[in-house]
Amino acid sequence: MDFEVRRNRMKTLDILGDRHRAEPLWSAESSGTDDRHAYPMGARKPDLEIRAYYRGQQRRISLADVIYLSADQKYVCVHHRDGVLLVDHSLCAFEHDFPELLLRIHRNALVMRARLIGVERQPDGSTRALLSGCDDRPIVSRRHLRAVRDWLRQRANPGQ
């Protein structure tokens, strides 16, 4: 591994160290509480946000700005309207805390349900998710494809 790459990786790990674990990773700013499950689906939720340290400063990303989350070894990349933020939190925790907002499309990816437009079959046989707000097209695994298609059908035909 190149020395420069190793040094940058160490800086990243230093930035993501234990400093942010003293505070919750996300919070409900407008209500002052952390009760995320008290709101029925479709109800107006408080502005939830994800917090992480980047270059020594705390960054806050509103969940409304998040497009999708992808796992990269130990960290999760939060892809949002303004870029990517690296957080030290598992996809399972995000999926457990926000089941009405996030949909699993792969073992290493969750998408915001509101951002999922559809799926697209590739010439090589893989299936990609079409997301509003970004050009990225994360892979949808065969294991999760049926659930994704069912959810898209349910959203298109809410009465059935």
Short mmCIF file of C-alpha atoms in Angstrom, two decimals:
data_model
loop_
_atom_site.label_atom_id
_atom_site.label_comp_id
_atom_site.label_asym_id
_atom_site.label_seq_id
_atom_site.Cartn_x
_atom_site.Cartn_y
_atom_site.Cartn_z
CA MET A 1 0.00 0.00 0.00
CA ASP A 2 1.31 3.41 -0.91
CA PHE A 3 2.50 5.59 1.99
CA GLU A 4 0.24 8.50 0.96
CA VAL A 5 -2.83 6.26 0.85
CA ARG A 6 -1.98 4.79 4.25
CA ARG A 7 -1.49 8.26 5.74
CA ASN A 8 -4.86 9.47 4.36
CA ARG A 9 -6.59 6.35 5.68
CA MET A 10 -5.10 6.97 9.13
CA LYS A 11 -6.32 10.58 9.00
CA THR A 12 -9.81 9.33 8.14
CA LEU A 13 -9.78 6.82 10.98
CA ASP A 14 -8.52 9.53 13.33
CA ILE A 15 -11.34 11.83 12.26
CA LEU A 16 -13.90 9.08 12.72
CA GLY A 17 -12.49 8.08 16.09
CA ASP A 18 -14.48 7.73 19.29
CA ARG A 19 -15.26 11.44 19.58
CA HIS A 20 -18.68 11.21 17.95
CA ARG A 21 -19.81 8.16 19.90
CA ALA A 22 -20.51 10.28 22.97
CA GLU A 23 -23.44 11.82 21.06
CA PRO A 24 -26.21 9.98 19.26
CA LEU A 25 -25.65 9.41 15.56
CA TRP A 26 -29.03 10.92 14.74
CA SER A 27 -31.43 13.15 16.56
CA ALA A 28 -34.91 14.61 16.35
CA GLU A 29 -34.06 18.30 16.44
CA SER A 30 -37.48 19.90 16.27
CA SER A 31 -39.17 17.79 18.95
CA GLY A 32 -36.28 17.58 21.37
CA THR A 33 -36.86 13.84 21.81
CA ASP A 34 -35.38 10.71 20.33
CA ASP A 35 -38.69 8.87 19.90
CA ARG A 36 -38.56 7.96 16.22
CA HIS A 37 -41.29 5.30 16.28
CA ALA A 38 -44.10 7.40 17.80
CA TYR A 39 -45.16 8.82 14.43
CA PRO A 40 -47.46 6.78 12.16
CA MET A 41 -46.45 6.38 8.53
CA GLY A 42 -47.40 9.43 6.50
CA ALA A 43 -47.50 11.71 9.54
CA ARG A 44 -45.27 14.76 9.69
CA LYS A 45 -42.05 13.65 11.38
CA PRO A 46 -39.56 15.98 13.02
CA ASP A 47 -36.45 16.83 11.04
CA LEU A 48 -34.22 13.84 11.70
CA GLU A 49 -30.54 14.17 10.94
CA ILE A 50 -27.39 12.08 10.81
CA ARG A 51 -24.32 13.40 12.59
CA ALA A 52 -20.68 12.55 11.92
CA TYR A 53 -17.29 14.18 12.22
CA TYR A 54 -15.51 15.26 9.04
CA ARG A 55 -12.12 16.99 9.21
CA GLY A 56 -12.57 17.76 12.87
CA GLN A 57 -15.99 19.35 12.52
CA GLN A 58 -19.37 17.83 13.16
CA ARG A 59 -21.46 17.53 9.99
CA ARG A 60 -25.23 17.21 10.10
CA ILE A 61 -27.20 15.73 7.23
CA SER A 62 -30.99 15.81 7.26
CA LEU A 63 -32.60 12.46 6.49
CA ALA A 64 -34.67 14.28 3.87
CA ASP A 65 -31.41 14.91 1.95
CA VAL A 66 -30.19 11.30 2.10
CA ILE A 67 -30.46 9.31 -1.15
CA TYR A 68 -28.97 5.95 -0.17
CA LEU A 69 -26.55 4.27 2.22
CA SER A 70 -23.85 1.82 1.21
CA ALA A 71 -21.59 -0.27 3.41
CA ASP A 72 -17.85 -0.10 2.84
CA GLN A 73 -16.08 -2.56 5.16
CA LYS A 74 -16.57 -1.18 8.68
CA TYR A 75 -18.12 2.16 7.71
CA VAL A 76 -21.31 3.26 6.01
CA CYS A 77 -21.27 5.86 3.24
CA VAL A 78 -24.26 8.18 3.45
CA HIS A 79 -24.89 9.45 -0.09
CA HIS A 80 -26.79 12.71 0.11
CA ARG A 81 -27.59 15.68 -2.14
CA ASP A 82 -24.31 17.45 -1.36
CA GLY A 83 -21.91 14.49 -1.45
CA VAL A 84 -20.94 11.53 0.68
CA LEU A 85 -20.44 11.30 4.44
CA LEU A 86 -18.68 8.40 6.14
CA VAL A 87 -20.21 7.22 9.43
CA ASP A 88 -19.20 4.51 11.88
CA HIS A 89 -22.61 2.88 12.20
CA SER A 90 -24.06 -0.31 10.73
CA LEU A 91 -26.65 -0.62 7.99
CA CYS A 92 -28.63 -2.91 10.30
CA ALA A 93 -28.93 -0.11 12.85
CA PHE A 94 -30.19 2.32 10.21
CA GLU A 95 -32.63 -0.29 8.90
CA HIS A 96 -33.90 -1.04 12.42
CA ASP A 97 -34.30 2.62 13.41
CA PHE A 98 -35.93 3.82 10.17
CA PRO A 99 -37.88 0.89 8.66
CA GLU A 100 -40.54 3.16 7.17
CA LEU A 101 -37.92 5.34 5.45
CA LEU A 102 -35.31 2.83 4.23
CA LEU A 103 -35.55 -0.23 1.99
CA ARG A 104 -32.82 -2.85 1.72
CA ILE A 105 -31.82 -3.55 -1.88
CA HIS A 106 -28.57 -5.44 -1.25
CA ARG A 107 -26.66 -6.78 1.73
CA ASN A 108 -24.49 -3.65 1.48
CA ALA A 109 -27.08 -1.02 0.47
CA LEU A 110 -30.22 0.69 1.73
CA VAL A 111 -32.17 3.28 -0.25
CA MET A 112 -34.57 5.94 0.90
CA ARG A 113 -38.03 4.73 -0.12
CA ALA A 114 -38.99 8.23 -1.26
CA ARG A 115 -36.00 8.32 -3.66
CA LEU A 116 -36.58 4.93 -5.31
CA ILE A 117 -38.09 5.44 -8.78
CA GLY A 118 -37.76 1.94 -10.19
CA VAL A 119 -35.38 -0.81 -11.22
CA GLU A 120 -33.49 -1.30 -14.46
CA ARG A 121 -32.25 -4.56 -15.95
CA GLN A 122 -28.70 -4.37 -17.31
CA PRO A 123 -27.38 -6.26 -20.38
CA ASP A 124 -25.13 -8.34 -18.11
CA GLY A 125 -28.19 -9.61 -16.20
CA SER A 126 -27.79 -7.48 -13.09
CA THR A 127 -30.52 -5.17 -11.82
CA ARG A 128 -29.90 -1.58 -10.76
CA ALA A 129 -32.01 0.78 -8.67
CA LEU A 130 -33.09 4.06 -10.25
CA LEU A 131 -32.95 6.86 -7.69
CA SER A 132 -34.15 10.44 -7.88
CA GLY A 133 -31.58 13.07 -7.02
CA CYS A 134 -28.45 11.22 -8.18
CA ASP A 135 -26.92 9.44 -11.15
CA ASP A 136 -25.68 6.49 -9.08
CA ARG A 137 -27.44 3.20 -9.68
CA PRO A 138 -26.73 0.77 -6.86
CA ILE A 139 -27.08 -2.94 -7.56
CA VAL A 140 -30.25 -4.70 -6.42
CA SER A 141 -29.45 -8.25 -5.35
CA ARG A 142 -31.55 -11.16 -6.58
CA ARG A 143 -32.42 -11.94 -2.97
CA HIS A 144 -33.99 -8.49 -2.43
CA LEU A 145 -35.35 -7.91 -5.95
CA ARG A 146 -38.78 -9.39 -5.23
CA ALA A 147 -39.30 -7.23 -2.13
CA VAL A 148 -38.20 -4.13 -4.05
CA ARG A 149 -40.59 -4.87 -6.93
CA ASP A 150 -43.43 -5.63 -4.51
CA TRP A 151 -42.84 -2.34 -2.73
CA LEU A 152 -42.79 -0.43 -6.04
CA ARG A 153 -46.08 -2.11 -7.07
CA GLN A 154 -47.62 -1.32 -3.70
CA ARG A 155 -46.60 2.32 -4.00
CA ALA A 156 -48.01 2.53 -7.54
CA ASN A 157 -51.31 0.89 -6.48
CA PRO A 158 -51.88 1.86 -2.83
CA GLY A 159 -55.45 0.51 -2.74
CA GLN A 160 -54.54 -3.08 -3.55
#
